[in-house]
Amino acid sequence: MQTVADAGETAPGGVRQAILEMARREIAEHGCSGASVRSIARAAEVDPRLVRHYYGSRENLLWNALSGDRDPLELAARLLRQSASTIGRRAAAAVFAPWEDPATADLQRARMAASLEGTEAVGRLESEFLSQLFGTIAASVSPDRPRLRAALAATHLTGVTVCRYLVGGPLAETDLGELVRGTGAALQRLLTGPLPEQA
């Protein structure tokens, strides 16, 4: 078992990465509420004090484990390089892609579960990702009220994602291409179409 005393003798990057990988596995299997520093340390075969040595608090460890390398601003910039007339469909496809990939699906479920649990800072991770993504897109392509449009688009996509990947039912059985087209059309209207007039 790796201890704090050993930390200076081994490559810290390898130990830190092992802890993160075990944290992701624990979160995917048990949710944020069931992922303890002790269980993560046991899975990574390190002393629990070493986990705190590298990450400080449990909350900070969970945040690092779930945030990964996603950058909503980079994704938004990539989507904005092409025509605004198809950005809804392309945004839907980009968000669904890691859910459909077996290599990243568990991490996506863990992120969404954390958001639904509302575990302090970690609980805001998924909603902040979508808010920044659509906030950046709406600021560029929306004809008016970009903050409202971004919020509506992010909320709509969150609902579809929860129903398809966590709840099940008709959306879970829908062909991915059909889901992308339908969701994309709704996002396109919310981002670039006319909003209902105020009463």
PDB file of C-alpha atoms in Angstrom:
ATOM      1  CA  MET A   1       0.000   0.000   0.000  1.00  0.00           C
ATOM      2  CA  GLN A   2       1.312   3.447  -0.968  1.00  0.00           C
ATOM      3  CA  THR A   3       1.646   5.813   2.014  1.00  0.00           C
ATOM      4  CA  VAL A   4       2.283   9.520   2.468  1.00  0.00           C
ATOM      5  CA  ALA A   5       5.878   8.715   3.390  1.00  0.00           C
ATOM      6  CA  ASP A   6       6.296   7.011  -0.001  1.00  0.00           C
ATOM      7  CA  ALA A   7       4.823   9.910  -1.962  1.00  0.00           C
ATOM      8  CA  GLY A   8       8.155  11.596  -2.586  1.00  0.00           C
ATOM      9  CA  GLU A   9       9.777   8.371  -3.799  1.00  0.00           C
ATOM     10  CA  THR A  10       7.364   7.552  -6.634  1.00  0.00           C
ATOM     11  CA  ALA A  11       6.063   9.466  -9.610  1.00  0.00           C
ATOM     12  CA  PRO A  12       3.184  11.550  -8.204  1.00  0.00           C
ATOM     13  CA  GLY A  13       1.450  11.713 -11.566  1.00  0.00           C
ATOM     14  CA  GLY A  14       0.966   7.960 -11.674  1.00  0.00           C
ATOM     15  CA  VAL A  15      -0.410   7.805  -8.135  1.00  0.00           C
ATOM     16  CA  ARG A  16      -2.699  10.776  -8.674  1.00  0.00           C
ATOM     17  CA  GLN A  17      -4.038   9.244 -11.902  1.00  0.00           C
ATOM     18  CA  ALA A  18      -4.661   5.903 -10.199  1.00  0.00           C
ATOM     19  CA  ILE A  19      -6.623   7.656  -7.455  1.00  0.00           C
ATOM     20  CA  LEU A  20      -8.696   9.556 -10.037  1.00  0.00           C
ATOM     21  CA  GLU A  21      -9.467   6.401 -12.007  1.00  0.00           C
ATOM     22  CA  MET A  22     -10.608   4.559  -8.883  1.00  0.00           C
ATOM     23  CA  ALA A  23     -12.663   7.580  -7.823  1.00  0.00           C
ATOM     24  CA  ARG A  24     -14.446   7.559 -11.192  1.00  0.00           C
ATOM     25  CA  ARG A  25     -15.134   3.849 -10.881  1.00  0.00           C
ATOM     26  CA  GLU A  26     -16.513   4.251  -7.364  1.00  0.00           C
ATOM     27  CA  ILE A  27     -18.724   7.168  -8.419  1.00  0.00           C
ATOM     28  CA  ALA A  28     -20.042   5.266 -11.452  1.00  0.00           C
ATOM     29  CA  GLU A  29     -20.910   2.273  -9.247  1.00  0.00           C
ATOM     30  CA  HIS A  30     -22.114   3.964  -6.072  1.00  0.00           C
ATOM     31  CA  GLY A  31     -22.755   7.634  -6.892  1.00  0.00           C
ATOM     32  CA  CYS A  32     -21.057  10.564  -5.193  1.00  0.00           C
ATOM     33  CA  SER A  33     -22.782   9.903  -1.888  1.00  0.00           C
ATOM     34  CA  GLY A  34     -21.428   6.343  -1.807  1.00  0.00           C
ATOM     35  CA  ALA A  35     -17.880   7.164  -2.875  1.00  0.00           C
ATOM     36  CA  SER A  36     -15.791   7.652   0.259  1.00  0.00           C
ATOM     37  CA  VAL A  37     -12.123   8.558   0.510  1.00  0.00           C
ATOM     38  CA  ARG A  38     -11.531   5.259   2.290  1.00  0.00           C
ATOM     39  CA  SER A  39     -13.189   3.151  -0.410  1.00  0.00           C
ATOM     40  CA  ILE A  40     -11.363   5.023  -3.172  1.00  0.00           C
ATOM     41  CA  ALA A  41      -8.033   4.620  -1.369  1.00  0.00           C
ATOM     42  CA  ARG A  42      -8.662   0.910  -0.874  1.00  0.00           C
ATOM     43  CA  ALA A  43      -9.453   0.444  -4.576  1.00  0.00           C
ATOM     44  CA  ALA A  44      -6.321   2.401  -5.562  1.00  0.00           C
ATOM     45  CA  GLU A  45      -4.239   0.492  -2.972  1.00  0.00           C
ATOM     46  CA  VAL A  46      -3.022   3.656  -1.252  1.00  0.00           C
ATOM     47  CA  ASP A  47      -3.246   5.045   2.262  1.00  0.00           C
ATOM     48  CA  PRO A  48      -6.358   7.283   2.663  1.00  0.00           C
ATOM     49  CA  ARG A  49      -4.049  10.017   3.960  1.00  0.00           C
ATOM     50  CA  LEU A  50      -2.335  10.032   0.567  1.00  0.00           C
ATOM     51  CA  VAL A  51      -5.654  10.817  -1.118  1.00  0.00           C
ATOM     52  CA  ARG A  52      -6.038  13.839   1.159  1.00  0.00           C
ATOM     53  CA  HIS A  53      -2.362  14.695   0.610  1.00  0.00           C
ATOM     54  CA  TYR A  54      -2.957  15.097  -3.121  1.00  0.00           C
ATOM     55  CA  TYR A  55      -6.548  16.369  -3.197  1.00  0.00           C
ATOM     56  CA  GLY A  56      -7.250  17.908   0.196  1.00  0.00           C
ATOM     57  CA  SER A  57     -10.961  17.348   0.623  1.00  0.00           C
ATOM     58  CA  ARG A  58     -13.296  14.617  -0.581  1.00  0.00           C
ATOM     59  CA  GLU A  59     -15.250  17.252  -2.507  1.00  0.00           C
ATOM     60  CA  ASN A  60     -12.140  18.380  -4.366  1.00  0.00           C
ATOM     61  CA  LEU A  61     -11.290  14.776  -5.252  1.00  0.00           C
ATOM     62  CA  LEU A  62     -14.782  14.172  -6.637  1.00  0.00           C
ATOM     63  CA  TRP A  63     -14.632  17.419  -8.612  1.00  0.00           C
ATOM     64  CA  ASN A  64     -11.310  16.449 -10.191  1.00  0.00           C
ATOM     65  CA  ALA A  65     -12.505  12.932 -10.931  1.00  0.00           C
ATOM     66  CA  LEU A  66     -15.633  14.125 -12.695  1.00  0.00           C
ATOM     67  CA  SER A  67     -14.458  17.227 -14.506  1.00  0.00           C
ATOM     68  CA  GLY A  68     -11.880  15.440 -16.651  1.00  0.00           C
ATOM     69  CA  ASP A  69     -10.704  17.269 -19.758  1.00  0.00           C
ATOM     70  CA  ARG A  70     -14.029  18.646 -20.976  1.00  0.00           C
ATOM     71  CA  ASP A  71     -13.918  22.285 -22.020  1.00  0.00           C
ATOM     72  CA  PRO A  72     -17.326  23.787 -22.866  1.00  0.00           C
ATOM     73  CA  LEU A  73     -15.727  26.889 -24.376  1.00  0.00           C
ATOM     74  CA  GLU A  74     -13.557  24.813 -26.713  1.00  0.00           C
ATOM     75  CA  LEU A  75     -16.543  22.698 -27.761  1.00  0.00           C
ATOM     76  CA  ALA A  76     -18.638  25.816 -28.365  1.00  0.00           C
ATOM     77  CA  ALA A  77     -15.863  27.350 -30.469  1.00  0.00           C
ATOM     78  CA  ARG A  78     -15.640  24.168 -32.540  1.00  0.00           C
ATOM     79  CA  LEU A  79     -19.399  24.104 -33.118  1.00  0.00           C
ATOM     80  CA  LEU A  80     -19.437  27.796 -34.037  1.00  0.00           C
ATOM     81  CA  ARG A  81     -16.901  27.280 -36.836  1.00  0.00           C
ATOM     82  CA  GLN A  82     -19.694  25.856 -38.988  1.00  0.00           C
ATOM     83  CA  SER A  83     -23.046  27.236 -40.077  1.00  0.00           C
ATOM     84  CA  ALA A  84     -25.403  28.530 -37.398  1.00  0.00           C
ATOM     85  CA  SER A  85     -28.270  26.940 -39.330  1.00  0.00           C
ATOM     86  CA  THR A  86     -27.262  23.451 -38.156  1.00  0.00           C
ATOM     87  CA  ILE A  87     -25.781  24.214 -34.750  1.00  0.00           C
ATOM     88  CA  GLY A  88     -28.672  22.640 -32.828  1.00  0.00           C
ATOM     89  CA  ARG A  89     -28.197  19.229 -34.427  1.00  0.00           C
ATOM     90  CA  ARG A  90     -24.418  19.380 -34.109  1.00  0.00           C
ATOM     91  CA  ALA A  91     -24.609  20.421 -30.450  1.00  0.00           C
ATOM     92  CA  ALA A  92     -26.942  17.520 -29.687  1.00  0.00           C
ATOM     93  CA  ALA A  93     -24.646  15.058 -31.476  1.00  0.00           C
ATOM     94  CA  ALA A  94     -21.587  16.388 -29.623  1.00  0.00           C
ATOM     95  CA  VAL A  95     -23.232  16.089 -26.202  1.00  0.00           C
ATOM     96  CA  PHE A  96     -24.657  12.618 -26.867  1.00  0.00           C
ATOM     97  CA  ALA A  97     -21.375  11.230 -28.274  1.00  0.00           C
ATOM     98  CA  PRO A  98     -19.606  10.497 -24.951  1.00  0.00           C
ATOM     99  CA  TRP A  99     -22.780   8.910 -23.584  1.00  0.00           C
ATOM    100  CA  GLU A 100     -22.846   6.516 -26.521  1.00  0.00           C
ATOM    101  CA  ASP A 101     -19.150   5.612 -26.246  1.00  0.00           C
ATOM    102  CA  PRO A 102     -18.628   2.632 -23.881  1.00  0.00           C
ATOM    103  CA  ALA A 103     -15.251   4.073 -22.882  1.00  0.00           C
ATOM    104  CA  THR A 104     -16.818   7.246 -21.445  1.00  0.00           C
ATOM    105  CA  ALA A 105     -20.450   6.305 -20.733  1.00  0.00           C
ATOM    106  CA  ASP A 106     -19.881   5.410 -17.070  1.00  0.00           C
ATOM    107  CA  LEU A 107     -18.155   8.715 -16.415  1.00  0.00           C
ATOM    108  CA  GLN A 108     -21.050  10.568 -18.063  1.00  0.00           C
ATOM    109  CA  ARG A 109     -23.533   8.733 -15.849  1.00  0.00           C
ATOM    110  CA  ALA A 110     -21.454   9.583 -12.810  1.00  0.00           C
ATOM    111  CA  ARG A 111     -21.415  13.261 -13.790  1.00  0.00           C
ATOM    112  CA  MET A 112     -25.158  13.370 -14.301  1.00  0.00           C
ATOM    113  CA  ALA A 113     -25.788  11.461 -11.079  1.00  0.00           C
ATOM    114  CA  ALA A 114     -23.646  14.006  -9.244  1.00  0.00           C
ATOM    115  CA  SER A 115     -25.683  16.836 -10.732  1.00  0.00           C
ATOM    116  CA  LEU A 116     -28.961  15.217  -9.697  1.00  0.00           C
ATOM    117  CA  GLU A 117     -27.620  14.519  -6.203  1.00  0.00           C
ATOM    118  CA  GLY A 118     -26.749  18.203  -5.853  1.00  0.00           C
ATOM    119  CA  THR A 119     -23.525  17.424  -4.026  1.00  0.00           C
ATOM    120  CA  GLU A 120     -22.339  20.993  -3.435  1.00  0.00           C
ATOM    121  CA  ALA A 121     -19.766  22.048  -6.064  1.00  0.00           C
ATOM    122  CA  VAL A 122     -19.769  18.638  -7.752  1.00  0.00           C
ATOM    123  CA  GLY A 123     -23.514  18.783  -8.142  1.00  0.00           C
ATOM    124  CA  ARG A 124     -23.187  21.864 -10.329  1.00  0.00           C
ATOM    125  CA  LEU A 125     -20.683  20.312 -12.723  1.00  0.00           C
ATOM    126  CA  GLU A 126     -22.986  19.038 -15.461  1.00  0.00           C
ATOM    127  CA  SER A 127     -25.355  21.999 -15.360  1.00  0.00           C
ATOM    128  CA  GLU A 128     -22.431  24.440 -15.501  1.00  0.00           C
ATOM    129  CA  PHE A 129     -20.949  22.589 -18.471  1.00  0.00           C
ATOM    130  CA  LEU A 130     -24.183  22.853 -20.466  1.00  0.00           C
ATOM    131  CA  SER A 131     -24.822  26.422 -19.330  1.00  0.00           C
ATOM    132  CA  GLN A 132     -21.371  27.555 -20.478  1.00  0.00           C
ATOM    133  CA  LEU A 133     -21.679  25.615 -23.720  1.00  0.00           C
ATOM    134  CA  PHE A 134     -25.033  27.078 -24.684  1.00  0.00           C
ATOM    135  CA  GLY A 135     -24.281  30.457 -23.147  1.00  0.00           C
ATOM    136  CA  THR A 136     -21.327  30.823 -25.514  1.00  0.00           C
ATOM    137  CA  ILE A 137     -23.317  29.544 -28.495  1.00  0.00           C
ATOM    138  CA  ALA A 138     -26.341  31.746 -27.813  1.00  0.00           C
ATOM    139  CA  ALA A 139     -24.173  34.839 -27.422  1.00  0.00           C
ATOM    140  CA  SER A 140     -22.999  34.268 -30.978  1.00  0.00           C
ATOM    141  CA  VAL A 141     -26.041  32.965 -32.879  1.00  0.00           C
ATOM    142  CA  SER A 142     -29.191  34.035 -31.022  1.00  0.00           C
ATOM    143  CA  PRO A 143     -31.068  37.055 -32.380  1.00  0.00           C
ATOM    144  CA  ASP A 144     -32.228  38.180 -28.926  1.00  0.00           C
ATOM    145  CA  ARG A 145     -32.406  37.187 -25.241  1.00  0.00           C
ATOM    146  CA  PRO A 146     -29.322  34.940 -25.385  1.00  0.00           C
ATOM    147  CA  ARG A 147     -29.304  34.139 -21.653  1.00  0.00           C
ATOM    148  CA  LEU A 148     -32.892  32.887 -21.735  1.00  0.00           C
ATOM    149  CA  ARG A 149     -32.282  30.915 -24.924  1.00  0.00           C
ATOM    150  CA  ALA A 150     -29.139  29.321 -23.472  1.00  0.00           C
ATOM    151  CA  ALA A 151     -30.999  28.312 -20.315  1.00  0.00           C
ATOM    152  CA  LEU A 152     -33.879  26.815 -22.306  1.00  0.00           C
ATOM    153  CA  ALA A 153     -31.512  24.874 -24.580  1.00  0.00           C
ATOM    154  CA  ALA A 154     -29.433  23.538 -21.686  1.00  0.00           C
ATOM    155  CA  THR A 155     -32.534  22.520 -19.735  1.00  0.00           C
ATOM    156  CA  HIS A 156     -34.088  20.786 -22.740  1.00  0.00           C
ATOM    157  CA  LEU A 157     -30.936  18.802 -23.490  1.00  0.00           C
ATOM    158  CA  THR A 158     -30.534  17.863 -19.817  1.00  0.00           C
ATOM    159  CA  GLY A 159     -34.064  16.465 -19.760  1.00  0.00           C
ATOM    160  CA  VAL A 160     -33.549  14.405 -22.912  1.00  0.00           C
ATOM    161  CA  THR A 161     -30.233  13.085 -21.609  1.00  0.00           C
ATOM    162  CA  VAL A 162     -31.673  12.057 -18.243  1.00  0.00           C
ATOM    163  CA  CYS A 163     -34.602  10.282 -19.879  1.00  0.00           C
ATOM    164  CA  ARG A 164     -32.482   8.402 -22.429  1.00  0.00           C
ATOM    165  CA  TYR A 165     -29.511   7.393 -20.320  1.00  0.00           C
ATOM    166  CA  LEU A 166     -30.750   7.270 -16.733  1.00  0.00           C
ATOM    167  CA  VAL A 167     -34.521   6.751 -16.715  1.00  0.00           C
ATOM    168  CA  GLY A 168     -35.085   4.606 -19.807  1.00  0.00           C
ATOM    169  CA  GLY A 169     -38.359   4.308 -21.687  1.00  0.00           C
ATOM    170  CA  PRO A 170     -39.133   5.456 -25.255  1.00  0.00           C
ATOM    171  CA  LEU A 171     -36.148   7.774 -25.574  1.00  0.00           C
ATOM    172  CA  ALA A 172     -33.760   5.002 -24.541  1.00  0.00           C
ATOM    173  CA  GLU A 173     -35.124   2.875 -27.381  1.00  0.00           C
ATOM    174  CA  THR A 174     -35.018   5.628 -30.006  1.00  0.00           C
ATOM    175  CA  ASP A 175     -32.464   5.376 -32.797  1.00  0.00           C
ATOM    176  CA  LEU A 176     -29.563   7.745 -32.084  1.00  0.00           C
ATOM    177  CA  GLY A 177     -29.811   9.444 -35.475  1.00  0.00           C
ATOM    178  CA  GLU A 178     -33.517  10.101 -34.968  1.00  0.00           C
ATOM    179  CA  LEU A 179     -32.871  11.386 -31.454  1.00  0.00           C
ATOM    180  CA  VAL A 180     -30.153  13.761 -32.698  1.00  0.00           C
ATOM    181  CA  ARG A 181     -32.431  15.101 -35.434  1.00  0.00           C
ATOM    182  CA  GLY A 182     -35.382  15.636 -33.093  1.00  0.00           C
ATOM    183  CA  THR A 183     -33.378  17.119 -30.252  1.00  0.00           C
ATOM    184  CA  GLY A 184     -31.314  19.189 -32.665  1.00  0.00           C
ATOM    185  CA  ALA A 185     -34.434  20.694 -34.232  1.00  0.00           C
ATOM    186  CA  ALA A 186     -35.728  21.694 -30.793  1.00  0.00           C
ATOM    187  CA  LEU A 187     -32.373  23.227 -29.831  1.00  0.00           C
ATOM    188  CA  GLN A 188     -32.232  25.081 -33.143  1.00  0.00           C
ATOM    189  CA  ARG A 189     -35.636  26.682 -32.504  1.00  0.00           C
ATOM    190  CA  LEU A 190     -34.679  27.635 -28.963  1.00  0.00           C
ATOM    191  CA  LEU A 191     -31.369  29.154 -30.027  1.00  0.00           C
ATOM    192  CA  THR A 192     -32.264  30.883 -33.315  1.00  0.00           C
ATOM    193  CA  GLY A 193     -36.021  30.775 -33.867  1.00  0.00           C
ATOM    194  CA  PRO A 194     -38.621  33.298 -32.710  1.00  0.00           C
ATOM    195  CA  LEU A 195     -39.560  33.067 -29.046  1.00  0.00           C
ATOM    196  CA  PRO A 196     -43.257  33.269 -28.062  1.00  0.00           C
ATOM    197  CA  GLU A 197     -44.310  36.849 -27.556  1.00  0.00           C
ATOM    198  CA  GLN A 198     -44.942  38.004 -24.025  1.00  0.00           C
ATOM    199  CA  ALA A 199     -48.580  38.082 -22.996  1.00  0.00           C
TER     200      ALA A 199
END
